[in-house]
PDB file of C-alpha atoms in Angstrom:
ATOM      1  CA  MET U 401      -3.353  31.719  13.190  1.00  0.00           C
ATOM      2  CA  ASN U 402      -3.261  30.189   9.707  1.00  0.00           C
ATOM      3  CA  THR U 403      -0.967  27.286   8.652  1.00  0.00           C
ATOM      4  CA  SER U 404       1.727  29.610   7.410  1.00  0.00           C
ATOM      5  CA  ASN U 405       1.694  31.513  10.781  1.00  0.00           C
ATOM      6  CA  ALA U 406       1.977  28.241  12.677  1.00  0.00           C
ATOM      7  CA  ASN U 407       4.767  26.932  10.538  1.00  0.00           C
ATOM      8  CA  ALA U 408       6.702  30.155  10.979  1.00  0.00           C
ATOM      9  CA  LEU U 409       6.273  30.098  14.789  1.00  0.00           C
ATOM     10  CA  LEU U 410       7.340  26.472  14.819  1.00  0.00           C
ATOM     11  CA  ALA U 411      10.525  27.401  12.940  1.00  0.00           C
ATOM     12  CA  LEU U 412      11.154  30.272  15.380  1.00  0.00           C
ATOM     13  CA  GLY U 413      10.804  27.865  18.352  1.00  0.00           C
ATOM     14  CA  ARG U 414      13.284  25.421  16.692  1.00  0.00           C
ATOM     15  CA  SER U 415      15.729  28.277  16.204  1.00  0.00           C
ATOM     16  CA  LEU U 416      15.378  29.271  19.888  1.00  0.00           C
ATOM     17  CA  HIS U 417      16.073  25.612  20.881  1.00  0.00           C
ATOM     18  CA  ALA U 418      19.077  25.599  18.652  1.00  0.00           C
ATOM     19  CA  ALA U 419      20.465  28.732  20.329  1.00  0.00           C
ATOM     20  CA  GLY U 420      20.151  27.072  23.734  1.00  0.00           C
ATOM     21  CA  TYR U 421      17.493  29.477  24.842  1.00  0.00           C
ATOM     22  CA  ARG U 422      16.210  29.165  28.435  1.00  0.00           C
ATOM     23  CA  PHE U 423      13.651  31.297  30.363  1.00  0.00           C
ATOM     24  CA  MET U 424      11.631  30.857  33.467  1.00  0.00           C
ATOM     25  CA  THR U 425       8.591  33.079  33.599  1.00  0.00           C
ATOM     26  CA  VAL U 426       8.134  34.929  36.923  1.00  0.00           C
ATOM     27  CA  THR U 427       5.077  36.638  38.374  1.00  0.00           C
ATOM     28  CA  PRO U 428       3.827  39.871  36.762  1.00  0.00           C
ATOM     29  CA  SER U 429       4.947  41.945  39.697  1.00  0.00           C
ATOM     30  CA  THR U 430       8.464  40.628  39.563  1.00  0.00           C
ATOM     31  CA  HIS U 431       8.376  41.173  35.741  1.00  0.00           C
ATOM     32  CA  ARG U 432       7.370  44.664  36.204  1.00  0.00           C
ATOM     33  CA  ARG U 433      10.076  45.481  38.729  1.00  0.00           C
ATOM     34  CA  LEU U 434      12.881  43.769  36.613  1.00  0.00           C
ATOM     35  CA  ASN U 435      11.854  45.667  33.498  1.00  0.00           C
ATOM     36  CA  GLY U 436      11.881  48.841  35.579  1.00  0.00           C
ATOM     37  CA  ARG U 437      15.525  48.542  36.643  1.00  0.00           C
ATOM     38  CA  PRO U 438      17.960  50.939  34.981  1.00  0.00           C
ATOM     39  CA  GLY U 439      19.495  49.241  31.908  1.00  0.00           C
ATOM     40  CA  ASN U 440      16.423  47.107  31.159  1.00  0.00           C
ATOM     41  CA  GLU U 441      14.719  49.623  28.929  1.00  0.00           C
ATOM     42  CA  GLU U 442      15.258  47.545  25.799  1.00  0.00           C
ATOM     43  CA  ALA U 443      16.389  43.939  25.151  1.00  0.00           C
ATOM     44  CA  THR U 444      19.996  43.110  24.722  1.00  0.00           C
ATOM     45  CA  ASP U 445      19.618  39.335  23.986  1.00  0.00           C
ATOM     46  CA  LEU U 446      17.116  36.617  23.035  1.00  0.00           C
ATOM     47  CA  ARG U 447      15.887  36.420  26.691  1.00  0.00           C
ATOM     48  CA  GLY U 448      15.173  40.085  26.621  1.00  0.00           C
ATOM     49  CA  VAL U 449      13.153  39.729  23.457  1.00  0.00           C
ATOM     50  CA  PHE U 450      11.210  36.468  24.029  1.00  0.00           C
ATOM     51  CA  GLY U 451      11.286  36.198  27.787  1.00  0.00           C
ATOM     52  CA  TRP U 452      11.167  39.747  29.293  1.00  0.00           C
ATOM     53  CA  SER U 453       9.067  41.144  26.459  1.00  0.00           C
ATOM     54  CA  ARG U 454      11.240  44.225  26.150  1.00  0.00           C
ATOM     55  CA  PRO U 455      11.426  46.414  23.012  1.00  0.00           C
ATOM     56  CA  PHE U 456      14.406  45.742  20.734  1.00  0.00           C
ATOM     57  CA  ARG U 457      16.244  47.004  17.617  1.00  0.00           C
ATOM     58  CA  PRO U 458      15.977  44.985  14.505  1.00  0.00           C
ATOM     59  CA  GLU U 459      19.720  44.395  14.332  1.00  0.00           C
ATOM     60  CA  LEU U 460      19.714  42.555  17.556  1.00  0.00           C
ATOM     61  CA  LEU U 461      18.235  39.380  16.011  1.00  0.00           C
ATOM     62  CA  PRO U 462      19.548  37.373  13.106  1.00  0.00           C
ATOM     63  CA  PRO U 463      17.723  38.286   9.909  1.00  0.00           C
ATOM     64  CA  ASP U 464      16.102  34.901   9.508  1.00  0.00           C
ATOM     65  CA  MET U 465      14.749  34.977  12.983  1.00  0.00           C
ATOM     66  CA  LEU U 466      13.274  38.448  12.406  1.00  0.00           C
ATOM     67  CA  GLU U 467      11.702  37.209   9.197  1.00  0.00           C
ATOM     68  CA  ARG U 468      10.180  34.177  11.017  1.00  0.00           C
ATOM     69  CA  MET U 469       8.640  36.596  13.586  1.00  0.00           C
ATOM     70  CA  LYS U 470       6.993  38.568  10.729  1.00  0.00           C
ATOM     71  CA  GLU U 471       5.719  35.450   9.011  1.00  0.00           C
ATOM     72  CA  ALA U 472       4.224  34.148  12.209  1.00  0.00           C
ATOM     73  CA  GLY U 473       2.517  37.482  12.928  1.00  0.00           C
ATOM     74  CA  VAL U 474       4.201  37.857  16.299  1.00  0.00           C
ATOM     75  CA  LEU U 475       6.207  41.019  15.496  1.00  0.00           C
ATOM     76  CA  ALA U 476       4.801  44.397  16.790  1.00  0.00           C
ATOM     77  CA  GLY U 477       6.146  47.938  16.864  1.00  0.00           C
ATOM     78  CA  LYS U 478       8.376  49.603  14.416  1.00  0.00           C
ATOM     79  CA  GLN U 479      11.843  50.823  13.820  1.00  0.00           C
ATOM     80  CA  ALA U 480      13.992  50.825  16.929  1.00  0.00           C
ATOM     81  CA  ALA U 481      11.076  49.661  19.254  1.00  0.00           C
ATOM     82  CA  LEU U 482      10.067  46.250  17.862  1.00  0.00           C
ATOM     83  CA  ARG U 483       8.350  43.793  20.295  1.00  0.00           C
ATOM     84  CA  SER U 484       7.459  40.126  20.396  1.00  0.00           C
ATOM     85  CA  THR U 485       3.828  39.467  20.988  1.00  0.00           C
ATOM     86  CA  VAL U 486       4.622  36.061  22.532  1.00  0.00           C
ATOM     87  CA  ARG U 487       6.892  34.852  25.181  1.00  0.00           C
ATOM     88  CA  ALA U 488       8.826  31.601  25.114  1.00  0.00           C
ATOM     89  CA  SER U 489       9.213  29.784  28.468  1.00  0.00           C
ATOM     90  CA  THR U 490      11.031  26.628  29.332  1.00  0.00           C
ATOM     91  CA  LEU U 491       9.609  23.942  31.497  1.00  0.00           C
ATOM     92  CA  GLY U 492      12.080  21.135  31.797  1.00  0.00           C
ATOM     93  CA  GLU U 493      12.853  20.074  28.072  1.00  0.00           C
ATOM     94  CA  LEU U 494       9.692  21.883  26.856  1.00  0.00           C
ATOM     95  CA  LEU U 495       9.713  25.299  25.146  1.00  0.00           C
ATOM     96  CA  LEU U 496       6.343  26.790  25.305  1.00  0.00           C
ATOM     97  CA  PHE U 497       4.852  29.831  23.515  1.00  0.00           C
ATOM     98  CA  HIS U 498       2.487  32.020  25.411  1.00  0.00           C
ATOM     99  CA  SER U 499       1.239  35.664  25.494  1.00  0.00           C
ATOM    100  CA  ALA U 500       3.818  38.416  26.007  1.00  0.00           C
ATOM    101  CA  TYR U 501       3.959  40.637  28.995  1.00  0.00           C
ATOM    102  CA  PRO U 502       1.686  42.349  30.070  1.00  0.00           C
ATOM    103  CA  THR U 503      -1.143  39.912  29.577  1.00  0.00           C
ATOM    104  CA  SER U 504      -3.968  42.369  29.360  1.00  0.00           C
ATOM    105  CA  GLU U 505      -5.922  41.036  26.301  1.00  0.00           C
ATOM    106  CA  PRO U 506      -9.150  39.113  27.018  1.00  0.00           C
ATOM    107  CA  ASP U 507      -7.619  36.026  25.024  1.00  0.00           C
ATOM    108  CA  ALA U 508      -4.212  36.188  26.677  1.00  0.00           C
ATOM    109  CA  VAL U 509      -2.436  32.839  27.337  1.00  0.00           C
ATOM    110  CA  PHE U 510      -0.794  32.836  30.677  1.00  0.00           C
ATOM    111  CA  LEU U 511       2.132  30.730  31.870  1.00  0.00           C
ATOM    112  CA  GLY U 512       3.970  31.483  35.090  1.00  0.00           C
ATOM    113  CA  PRO U 513       4.864  30.316  38.524  1.00  0.00           C
ATOM    114  CA  ASP U 514       1.433  28.553  38.994  1.00  0.00           C
ATOM    115  CA  THR U 515       2.199  26.547  35.943  1.00  0.00           C
ATOM    116  CA  TYR U 516       5.434  25.352  37.409  1.00  0.00           C
ATOM    117  CA  ARG U 517       3.944  24.506  40.629  1.00  0.00           C
ATOM    118  CA  PHE U 518       1.069  22.660  39.017  1.00  0.00           C
ATOM    119  CA  VAL U 519       3.155  20.527  36.598  1.00  0.00           C
ATOM    120  CA  GLY U 520       5.728  19.835  39.186  1.00  0.00           C
ATOM    121  CA  THR U 521       3.158  18.609  41.705  1.00  0.00           C
ATOM    122  CA  MET U 522       1.323  16.579  38.986  1.00  0.00           C
ATOM    123  CA  GLN U 523       4.673  14.932  38.074  1.00  0.00           C
ATOM    124  CA  ARG U 524       5.277  13.849  41.723  1.00  0.00           C
ATOM    125  CA  ALA U 525       1.790  12.274  41.758  1.00  0.00           C
ATOM    126  CA  PHE U 526       2.360  10.092  38.672  1.00  0.00           C
ATOM    127  CA  PRO U 527       3.450   7.122  40.649  1.00  0.00           C
ATOM    128  CA  TRP U 528      -0.128   6.866  41.907  1.00  0.00           C
ATOM    129  CA  ILE U 529      -1.342   6.032  38.318  1.00  0.00           C
ATOM    130  CA  GLY U 530       1.166   3.273  37.690  1.00  0.00           C
ATOM    131  CA  SER U 531       1.477   2.529  33.961  1.00  0.00           C
ATOM    132  CA  GLY U 532      -0.543   5.584  33.250  1.00  0.00           C
ATOM    133  CA  PRO U 533      -3.991   6.440  31.861  1.00  0.00           C
ATOM    134  CA  THR U 534      -5.379   5.281  28.557  1.00  0.00           C
ATOM    135  CA  ARG U 535      -7.459   8.513  28.236  1.00  0.00           C
ATOM    136  CA  ALA U 536      -6.290  11.766  29.876  1.00  0.00           C
ATOM    137  CA  LEU U 537      -7.776  15.174  29.900  1.00  0.00           C
ATOM    138  CA  ASP U 538      -6.348  18.729  30.722  1.00  0.00           C
ATOM    139  CA  ILE U 539      -9.117  21.095  31.400  1.00  0.00           C
ATOM    140  CA  GLY U 540      -8.195  24.746  30.472  1.00  0.00           C
ATOM    141  CA  CYS U 541      -5.015  23.464  28.964  1.00  0.00           C
ATOM    142  CA  GLY U 542      -3.622  27.023  28.067  1.00  0.00           C
ATOM    143  CA  SER U 543      -0.274  26.658  26.432  1.00  0.00           C
ATOM    144  CA  GLY U 544      -0.488  22.888  26.773  1.00  0.00           C
ATOM    145  CA  ALA U 545       2.186  22.653  29.592  1.00  0.00           C
ATOM    146  CA  ALA U 546       0.349  19.880  31.658  1.00  0.00           C
ATOM    147  CA  ALA U 547      -1.203  18.082  28.638  1.00  0.00           C
ATOM    148  CA  LEU U 548       2.220  17.829  26.916  1.00  0.00           C
ATOM    149  CA  THR U 549       3.881  16.636  30.077  1.00  0.00           C
ATOM    150  CA  ILE U 550       1.306  13.870  30.360  1.00  0.00           C
ATOM    151  CA  ALA U 551       1.536  12.989  26.673  1.00  0.00           C
ATOM    152  CA  ARG U 552       5.365  12.708  26.949  1.00  0.00           C
ATOM    153  CA  LYS U 553       5.239  10.662  30.117  1.00  0.00           C
ATOM    154  CA  PHE U 554       2.563   8.216  28.733  1.00  0.00           C
ATOM    155  CA  PRO U 555       2.971   7.952  24.985  1.00  0.00           C
ATOM    156  CA  HIS U 556       0.448   5.141  24.855  1.00  0.00           C
ATOM    157  CA  ALA U 557      -2.265   7.399  26.206  1.00  0.00           C
ATOM    158  CA  GLU U 558      -4.938   9.442  24.284  1.00  0.00           C
ATOM    159  CA  VAL U 559      -4.409  12.864  25.787  1.00  0.00           C
ATOM    160  CA  ILE U 560      -6.898  15.786  25.221  1.00  0.00           C
ATOM    161  CA  GLY U 561      -6.249  19.485  25.964  1.00  0.00           C
ATOM    162  CA  ALA U 562      -9.440  21.494  26.190  1.00  0.00           C
ATOM    163  CA  ASP U 563      -9.819  25.167  26.431  1.00  0.00           C
ATOM    164  CA  ILE U 564     -12.371  27.966  25.667  1.00  0.00           C
ATOM    165  CA  ASN U 565      -9.708  30.227  24.399  1.00  0.00           C
ATOM    166  CA  VAL U 566      -9.018  29.658  20.657  1.00  0.00           C
ATOM    167  CA  LYS U 567      -5.565  31.430  20.872  1.00  0.00           C
ATOM    168  CA  ALA U 568      -4.501  28.997  23.625  1.00  0.00           C
ATOM    169  CA  LEU U 569      -5.367  26.138  21.415  1.00  0.00           C
ATOM    170  CA  GLU U 570      -3.460  27.539  18.527  1.00  0.00           C
ATOM    171  CA  LEU U 571      -0.331  28.127  20.629  1.00  0.00           C
ATOM    172  CA  ALA U 572      -0.703  24.620  22.333  1.00  0.00           C
ATOM    173  CA  ALA U 573      -0.802  23.163  18.840  1.00  0.00           C
ATOM    174  CA  VAL U 574       2.563  24.782  17.859  1.00  0.00           C
ATOM    175  CA  ASN U 575       3.989  23.761  21.300  1.00  0.00           C
ATOM    176  CA  ALA U 576       3.026  20.184  20.685  1.00  0.00           C
ATOM    177  CA  ARG U 577       4.635  20.120  17.297  1.00  0.00           C
ATOM    178  CA  LEU U 578       7.759  21.666  18.855  1.00  0.00           C
ATOM    179  CA  ALA U 579       7.787  18.892  21.399  1.00  0.00           C
ATOM    180  CA  ARG U 580       7.284  16.352  18.741  1.00  0.00           C
ATOM    181  CA  VAL U 581       4.150  15.031  20.517  1.00  0.00           C
ATOM    182  CA  ASP U 582       1.663  13.165  18.469  1.00  0.00           C
ATOM    183  CA  ASN U 583      -0.630  11.752  21.145  1.00  0.00           C
ATOM    184  CA  LEU U 584      -2.308  15.162  22.155  1.00  0.00           C
ATOM    185  CA  ALA U 585      -5.589  16.249  20.616  1.00  0.00           C
ATOM    186  CA  LEU U 586      -6.875  19.763  21.281  1.00  0.00           C
ATOM    187  CA  CYS U 587     -10.489  20.656  21.700  1.00  0.00           C
ATOM    188  CA  HIS U 588     -12.409  23.933  21.897  1.00  0.00           C
ATOM    189  CA  SER U 589     -14.652  23.361  24.914  1.00  0.00           C
ATOM    190  CA  ASP U 590     -16.219  25.341  27.836  1.00  0.00           C
ATOM    191  CA  LEU U 591     -15.268  22.889  30.517  1.00  0.00           C
ATOM    192  CA  PHE U 592     -16.879  19.624  29.570  1.00  0.00           C
ATOM    193  CA  GLY U 593     -19.428  21.118  27.106  1.00  0.00           C
ATOM    194  CA  SER U 594     -17.844  19.720  23.901  1.00  0.00           C
ATOM    195  CA  LEU U 595     -16.204  16.526  25.262  1.00  0.00           C
ATOM    196  CA  GLU U 596     -17.520  13.043  25.008  1.00  0.00           C
ATOM    197  CA  GLY U 597     -16.807   9.910  26.990  1.00  0.00           C
ATOM    198  CA  ASP U 598     -14.995   9.390  30.357  1.00  0.00           C
ATOM    199  CA  PHE U 599     -11.398   9.503  31.434  1.00  0.00           C
ATOM    200  CA  ASP U 600      -8.812   7.792  33.533  1.00  0.00           C
ATOM    201  CA  LEU U 601      -7.051  11.090  34.405  1.00  0.00           C
ATOM    202  CA  ILE U 602      -8.258  14.624  34.596  1.00  0.00           C
ATOM    203  CA  VAL U 603      -6.118  17.520  35.551  1.00  0.00           C
ATOM    204  CA  ALA U 604      -6.791  21.191  35.801  1.00  0.00           C
ATOM    205  CA  ASN U 605      -5.153  24.557  36.781  1.00  0.00           C
ATOM    206  CA  PRO U 606      -8.178  26.856  36.495  1.00  0.00           C
ATOM    207  CA  PRO U 607      -8.358  30.707  37.089  1.00  0.00           C
ATOM    208  CA  TYR U 608      -9.164  31.435  40.651  1.00  0.00           C
ATOM    209  CA  ILE U 609      -8.901  35.199  40.940  1.00  0.00           C
ATOM    210  CA  LEU U 610     -11.778  37.687  41.377  1.00  0.00           C
ATOM    211  CA  ASP U 611     -11.118  39.831  38.331  1.00  0.00           C
ATOM    212  CA  GLU U 612     -13.119  43.034  37.775  1.00  0.00           C
ATOM    213  CA  ASP U 613     -12.558  42.745  33.921  1.00  0.00           C
ATOM    214  CA  ARG U 614     -13.527  39.097  34.117  1.00  0.00           C
ATOM    215  CA  LEU U 615     -10.500  38.071  31.953  1.00  0.00           C
ATOM    216  CA  PRO U 616     -10.994  34.308  31.191  1.00  0.00           C
ATOM    217  CA  TYR U 617      -7.453  33.375  32.080  1.00  0.00           C
ATOM    218  CA  ARG U 618      -7.770  35.074  35.588  1.00  0.00           C
ATOM    219  CA  HIS U 619     -11.419  35.148  36.617  1.00  0.00           C
ATOM    220  CA  GLY U 620     -12.486  32.205  38.772  1.00  0.00           C
ATOM    221  CA  GLY U 621     -16.092  33.354  39.275  1.00  0.00           C
ATOM    222  CA  GLY U 622     -18.125  33.672  42.514  1.00  0.00           C
ATOM    223  CA  GLU U 623     -17.304  32.167  45.901  1.00  0.00           C
ATOM    224  CA  ARG U 624     -14.357  34.444  46.104  1.00  0.00           C
ATOM    225  CA  GLY U 625     -12.917  32.965  42.831  1.00  0.00           C
ATOM    226  CA  ALA U 626     -13.568  29.276  43.756  1.00  0.00           C
ATOM    227  CA  GLU U 627     -16.618  28.800  41.603  1.00  0.00           C
ATOM    228  CA  LEU U 628     -14.849  27.483  38.557  1.00  0.00           C
ATOM    229  CA  SER U 629     -12.629  25.131  40.543  1.00  0.00           C
ATOM    230  CA  ARG U 630     -15.599  23.614  42.361  1.00  0.00           C
ATOM    231  CA  ARG U 631     -17.481  23.114  39.146  1.00  0.00           C
ATOM    232  CA  ILE U 632     -14.408  21.347  37.612  1.00  0.00           C
ATOM    233  CA  VAL U 633     -14.237  18.976  40.594  1.00  0.00           C
ATOM    234  CA  GLU U 634     -17.847  18.150  40.373  1.00  0.00           C
ATOM    235  CA  ASP U 635     -17.939  17.627  36.696  1.00  0.00           C
ATOM    236  CA  SER U 636     -14.676  15.635  36.725  1.00  0.00           C
ATOM    237  CA  LEU U 637     -15.821  13.234  39.330  1.00  0.00           C
ATOM    238  CA  ALA U 638     -18.903  12.567  37.117  1.00  0.00           C
ATOM    239  CA  ARG U 639     -16.675  11.873  34.031  1.00  0.00           C
ATOM    240  CA  LEU U 640     -13.961   9.768  35.698  1.00  0.00           C
ATOM    241  CA  ARG U 641     -13.842   6.030  35.251  1.00  0.00           C
ATOM    242  CA  PRO U 642     -13.753   3.961  38.485  1.00  0.00           C
ATOM    243  CA  GLY U 643     -10.183   4.112  39.785  1.00  0.00           C
ATOM    244  CA  GLY U 644      -9.603   7.312  37.726  1.00  0.00           C
ATOM    245  CA  ASN U 645      -7.607  10.260  39.117  1.00  0.00           C
ATOM    246  CA  LEU U 646      -8.411  13.935  39.437  1.00  0.00           C
ATOM    247  CA  MET U 647      -5.577  16.348  40.062  1.00  0.00           C
ATOM    248  CA  LEU U 648      -6.407  20.016  40.635  1.00  0.00           C
ATOM    249  CA  TYR U 649      -4.160  22.880  41.364  1.00  0.00           C
ATOM    250  CA  THR U 650      -6.017  26.111  42.405  1.00  0.00           C
ATOM    251  CA  GLY U 651      -5.849  29.059  44.663  1.00  0.00           C
ATOM    252  CA  VAL U 652      -8.332  29.593  47.586  1.00  0.00           C
ATOM    253  CA  ALA U 653      -9.071  32.777  49.377  1.00  0.00           C
ATOM    254  CA  LEU U 654      -9.045  32.306  53.056  1.00  0.00           C
ATOM    255  CA  SER U 655     -10.555  34.678  55.635  1.00  0.00           C
ATOM    256  CA  GLY U 656      -9.980  32.520  58.686  1.00  0.00           C
ATOM    257  CA  ALA U 657      -9.122  29.119  60.005  1.00  0.00           C
ATOM    258  CA  ASP U 658     -11.641  27.305  57.830  1.00  0.00           C
ATOM    259  CA  ASP U 659     -11.239  26.476  54.115  1.00  0.00           C
ATOM    260  CA  HIS U 660     -14.804  27.155  52.538  1.00  0.00           C
ATOM    261  CA  PHE U 661     -13.602  25.506  49.277  1.00  0.00           C
ATOM    262  CA  LEU U 662     -12.523  22.304  50.907  1.00  0.00           C
ATOM    263  CA  GLU U 663     -15.569  22.047  53.175  1.00  0.00           C
ATOM    264  CA  SER U 664     -17.875  22.586  50.235  1.00  0.00           C
ATOM    265  CA  LEU U 665     -16.386  19.589  48.442  1.00  0.00           C
ATOM    266  CA  ARG U 666     -15.730  17.295  51.387  1.00  0.00           C
ATOM    267  CA  PRO U 667     -19.179  15.478  51.332  1.00  0.00           C
ATOM    268  CA  LEU U 668     -18.783  14.857  47.511  1.00  0.00           C
ATOM    269  CA  LEU U 669     -15.240  13.555  47.858  1.00  0.00           C
ATOM    270  CA  GLU U 670     -16.158  11.264  50.737  1.00  0.00           C
ATOM    271  CA  ARG U 671     -19.114   9.884  48.968  1.00  0.00           C
ATOM    272  CA  THR U 672     -17.575   9.181  45.478  1.00  0.00           C
ATOM    273  CA  CYS U 673     -13.787   8.634  46.153  1.00  0.00           C
ATOM    274  CA  ASP U 674     -11.807   5.670  47.571  1.00  0.00           C
ATOM    275  CA  MET U 675      -8.874   8.047  48.319  1.00  0.00           C
ATOM    276  CA  TRP U 676      -8.418  11.812  48.344  1.00  0.00           C
ATOM    277  CA  SER U 677      -5.853  14.176  49.704  1.00  0.00           C
ATOM    278  CA  TYR U 678      -5.831  17.928  50.013  1.00  0.00           C
ATOM    279  CA  GLU U 679      -2.745  20.119  50.862  1.00  0.00           C
ATOM    280  CA  GLU U 680      -1.562  23.731  50.761  1.00  0.00           C
ATOM    281  CA  LEU U 681       1.374  23.995  48.492  1.00  0.00           C
ATOM    282  CA  ASP U 682       2.060  27.664  49.263  1.00  0.00           C
ATOM    283  CA  PRO U 683       0.198  29.499  52.029  1.00  0.00           C
ATOM    284  CA  ASP U 684       0.526  33.006  50.576  1.00  0.00           C
ATOM    285  CA  ILE U 685       0.320  33.786  46.907  1.00  0.00           C
ATOM    286  CA  PHE U 686      -0.700  36.831  44.959  1.00  0.00           C
ATOM    287  CA  GLY U 687      -0.640  39.047  48.153  1.00  0.00           C
ATOM    288  CA  GLY U 688      -1.121  42.171  46.124  1.00  0.00           C
ATOM    289  CA  GLN U 689      -4.609  40.945  45.140  1.00  0.00           C
ATOM    290  CA  LEU U 690      -5.739  41.455  48.776  1.00  0.00           C
ATOM    291  CA  GLY U 691      -6.195  45.189  48.071  1.00  0.00           C
ATOM    292  CA  GLU U 692      -8.612  44.580  45.268  1.00  0.00           C
ATOM    293  CA  PRO U 693     -12.471  44.610  45.568  1.00  0.00           C
ATOM    294  CA  GLY U 694     -13.966  41.495  46.886  1.00  0.00           C
ATOM    295  CA  TYR U 695     -11.009  40.668  49.079  1.00  0.00           C
ATOM    296  CA  GLU U 696     -11.812  42.978  51.989  1.00  0.00           C
ATOM    297  CA  ASP U 697     -12.104  40.225  54.514  1.00  0.00           C
ATOM    298  CA  VAL U 698      -9.548  37.803  53.020  1.00  0.00           C
ATOM    299  CA  GLU U 699      -6.389  37.071  55.037  1.00  0.00           C
ATOM    300  CA  ARG U 700      -4.468  35.153  52.354  1.00  0.00           C
ATOM    301  CA  ILE U 701      -4.637  33.281  49.038  1.00  0.00           C
ATOM    302  CA  ALA U 702      -3.263  29.727  49.331  1.00  0.00           C
ATOM    303  CA  ALA U 703      -2.120  27.509  46.412  1.00  0.00           C
ATOM    304  CA  VAL U 704      -3.782  24.182  47.190  1.00  0.00           C
ATOM    305  CA  TRP U 705      -3.516  20.702  45.515  1.00  0.00           C
ATOM    306  CA  LEU U 706      -6.461  18.155  45.408  1.00  0.00           C
ATOM    307  CA  HIS U 707      -5.791  14.602  44.436  1.00  0.00           C
ATOM    308  CA  ALA U 708      -8.783  12.232  44.315  1.00  0.00           C
ATOM    309  CA  VAL U 709      -9.213   8.657  43.117  1.00  0.00           C
ATOM    310  CA  LYS U 710     -12.766   7.829  42.191  1.00  0.00           C
ATOM    311  CA  ARG U 711     -14.446   4.826  43.865  1.00  0.00           C
TER     312      ARG U 711
END
């Protein structure tokens, strides 16, 4: 995305704001079902174009909005079957651009129900950090949802959003300008590989699915998808300042009463943290995944939240 593309996408976002646009992104399975209902074959309003990723006729949009899509490079298709290659979702006061449905590209930028749970739980934990961090990090920032929430809540803080996906960083940069946030820096990094120094707050919502195609926004690696989450906890505790907070939202595949992810981390947490808590936010997410290879003995995938304060 060059400067002209970014400026045009920013202008498109401001037009959507001015039009009172609102859209909460649902799960892919719900999205598929809704788009498959009779009457939903094509978009009839802005939400159909930029939320539901439905084909649309050019006369549906104001000419200036269509022109901004062309300039931003987010207009695909032709004639009566145009499509937006980005979605726009609302998170509180934020408007966030991310990849259109279906997110099948290797560099797709995903935002969905996990994002809403992650950011909402993080916000409820903010009282633990008092006046806030001086240096905060969002590992795998994606569209920038969490990083922007932190930057808006604590304008005095230096906030860094890191991601291995260049497209994610490009969209996060536009989303930051759209939110008028100037204390967020974006960094291309494989976990902590390109990051220097330590932090008062580290947050993460990493991929946790076993994905045959190893799509970066979905695949959590070995340990039934928990490998990446475990690495983030280990590396984060090494880079937190004393009294610093780690907040992790992830999914854990459970095959019985025991939580292998928690038990693998318990010794480290007890050794390095003054306080830590771990809870299931939702006992059963992505149930359809249980029919996929690698999940033959899995009973459920739970959304979990880990909050740790370093000693």
